[in-house]
Amino acid sequence: MASPENNKLDVAYVAQLARLELDPGSVAALQRDMEAIVDYINELSELDVSGIQPTAHAMEQTNVWREDISRPGYAREQMLANAPAIIEEELIRVPQVLPGEGMS
Amino acid sequence: MDLQRMTIARAAAAMAKGELSSRELVTAYLNAVAEKDVKVNAFLKTDAEKLLALADASDARRKAGNALSEWDGIPIGIKDCIVVEGETCSCASKLLENVVSPYDSTAVARLKKLGFIPFGRLNMDEFAMGSSCENSAFKKTANPWDITRVPGGSSGGSAAAVAARMVTAALGSDTGGSIRQPASFCGIVGVKPTYGRVPRYGLVAFASSLDQIGPMTNSVEDAAIILDAICGKDPADSTSLDVPAPKLLDAVRNTDTTTLKGVKIGLPQEYLNAPGLSEDVRKALDSALEKLKSLGAELVEVSLPHTKYAVAVYYIIATAEASANLARFDGIRYGARKEAGDLVQSYFASRGAGFGDEVKRRILLGTYVLSSGYYDAYYLRAQKVRTLIRQDFDNAFKQCDVLLTPVTPATAFKFGEKSDPLQMYLSDIFTIALNLSGNCGMSVPYTLDSGGMPIGLQVIAPALAEERLLSFGRVLEANAEKPEFIPDI
């Protein structure tokens, strides 16, 4: 496992993971901010946490079941009203997914 | 009509006697918005025509003897991350600027069922990430007590609107103090319920294991009225708790505000000795303790030994959850799209153009702490320290009934004063621990500082002890150094 102390955060790389375009002019400042924040959160490494169970939720609940019953959904036009681009009033138009020839 | 002293309870009483109509009340608030919001900038939107139609419908129901409840016709402001059917929900982000919700959040649906009228969309830090409202993509909300200062955040619009009497009360959301801190900065009451008390369905998720919707009001009684309405299990939110509903309004109305005999108030030493705690806030707390002691309360020193780690734990867990929750905003099915080459390049471009700087910082931090090789060192470790923080509260509550602490180290700061993100995060030190532990807590306005800015005090109670929380809050309110908090705006 990589340890946080000897690994530097690379903002440009993490932005790729997060699918986030960064303005090139902002990368240096972000890098500085992030390093300061990571330095700060590294103080947790001084605590001995062996044998301690992690808390994922403040009020732990497991396996909340319900019957699988069909229910009415929303009208198509209502959902499409928020779409940035649609085709023929019934589909969401998206940019090309696979490389190759363009689609009509 | 005395709009400056209007509360839900007073409006309901006047309506019941036929002295006030919903149209008169809504009109008065619309006029207040027109007059004051040019300076305060709390509202992103208000639709006067629609609001007056809803008010008329309420008046007609009441006239016919069919009022939905005694609160029918009372307006309540809604933070812009809580959805209302047919209204925009932008989370103060360019990415969601024109998105209209097709449904009601459970909290809003429950309020509507009682006749409350959702009144406008209230400004906030983008996606609830911030402590000053300065991270809104659209406008900077001012503190009604001094418009050169911030109202706090992220529910800053809600706090400023309620404090400036532009609406009776509001809903906010609290992930690390986003209800309590702005309530304290603006001199109003704000409650973060126990995690799971109020369904999160229709609250745009920031950090799902920490987020809670709660009331922001001009009295503890009003907070009880709203909480009674919105608490309770919801099949649409599997984390909402299936527990008996508290009877908070009864609890508050039955509270004897002249005695605290037998009540033990815990004072967490780590909070009192926190770096940066201002003289004025410390003095306010001391004055309150003196007063509460004179009512018969016993003061007990307690320890929350892992306090110094709470900010670090919070910024790991909250950002990790946020990076996952905000992955859905890609400009494909809804929201603003910026097309660039193929699908994946469009994700990058839309997110890059749509999110502001603080949201980007938090997505980056969250992605980093969850990335390959770092998960154990950061996220898993933070979850373990979260357990220690929970245990701190459990142990403290073995010695006392409630905790009394500051809400923030200092009163509202000036715009631009905290430009360093880490410095901003550290000012959340007193509020974030109970989002991690799940306990309930509230801010109650107590006095003004030497510069005339409000100081609230934080009451913390064990999980699901809202009745105790609000009863104690009511005693604190009745014995506050300043009898009322009305800014001159």
Short mmCIF file of N, CA and C in Angstrom, two decimals, chain A residues 87-88 91-104, chain B residues 337 339 341-343:
data_model
loop_
_atom_site.label_atom_id
_atom_site.label_comp_id
_atom_site.label_asym_id
_atom_site.label_seq_id
_atom_site.Cartn_x
_atom_site.Cartn_y
_atom_site.Cartn_z
N ILE A 87 -33.77 14.50 -29.11
CA ILE A 87 -34.06 14.15 -30.51
C ILE A 87 -35.51 13.71 -30.59
N GLU A 88 -36.23 14.26 -31.52
CA GLU A 88 -37.60 13.85 -31.83
C GLU A 88 -38.49 13.76 -30.58
N LEU A 91 -35.92 11.28 -27.16
CA LEU A 91 -34.62 10.71 -26.81
C LEU A 91 -33.69 11.84 -26.37
N ILE A 92 -32.72 11.47 -25.51
CA ILE A 92 -31.69 12.43 -25.14
C ILE A 92 -30.55 12.29 -26.15
N ARG A 93 -30.19 13.39 -26.78
CA ARG A 93 -29.07 13.35 -27.71
C ARG A 93 -27.76 13.47 -26.92
N VAL A 94 -26.80 12.59 -27.22
CA VAL A 94 -25.51 12.64 -26.51
C VAL A 94 -24.40 12.79 -27.54
N PRO A 95 -23.25 13.31 -27.11
CA PRO A 95 -22.11 13.35 -28.01
C PRO A 95 -21.69 11.93 -28.39
N GLN A 96 -20.93 11.79 -29.46
CA GLN A 96 -20.52 10.47 -29.94
C GLN A 96 -19.83 9.67 -28.83
N VAL A 97 -20.24 8.39 -28.71
CA VAL A 97 -19.71 7.55 -27.64
C VAL A 97 -18.50 6.76 -28.11
N LEU A 98 -18.60 6.12 -29.29
CA LEU A 98 -17.51 5.28 -29.79
C LEU A 98 -16.79 6.01 -30.92
N PRO A 99 -15.48 5.76 -31.03
CA PRO A 99 -14.75 6.39 -32.13
C PRO A 99 -15.23 5.81 -33.47
N GLY A 100 -15.04 6.51 -34.55
CA GLY A 100 -15.44 6.03 -35.86
C GLY A 100 -16.26 7.06 -36.58
N GLU A 101 -17.09 6.59 -37.50
CA GLU A 101 -17.87 7.52 -38.30
C GLU A 101 -18.91 8.23 -37.43
N GLY A 102 -19.17 9.46 -37.80
CA GLY A 102 -20.20 10.22 -37.10
C GLY A 102 -21.58 9.65 -37.38
N MET A 103 -22.50 9.90 -36.48
CA MET A 103 -23.87 9.44 -36.67
C MET A 103 -24.72 10.60 -37.15
N SER A 104 -25.82 10.24 -37.75
CA SER A 104 -26.70 11.31 -38.23
C SER A 104 -27.44 11.92 -37.05
N ARG B 337 -24.78 21.39 -20.40
CA ARG B 337 -23.79 20.58 -21.12
C ARG B 337 -22.86 21.48 -21.93
N GLU B 339 -20.40 20.70 -24.90
CA GLU B 339 -19.94 19.62 -25.76
C GLU B 339 -18.52 19.86 -26.24
N GLY B 341 -15.87 17.33 -28.42
CA GLY B 341 -15.43 16.05 -28.96
C GLY B 341 -16.41 14.95 -28.61
N ASP B 342 -15.91 13.85 -28.03
CA ASP B 342 -16.78 12.70 -27.77
C ASP B 342 -17.45 12.81 -26.39
N LEU B 343 -18.12 11.74 -26.00
CA LEU B 343 -18.90 11.73 -24.77
C LEU B 343 -18.02 12.04 -23.54
#
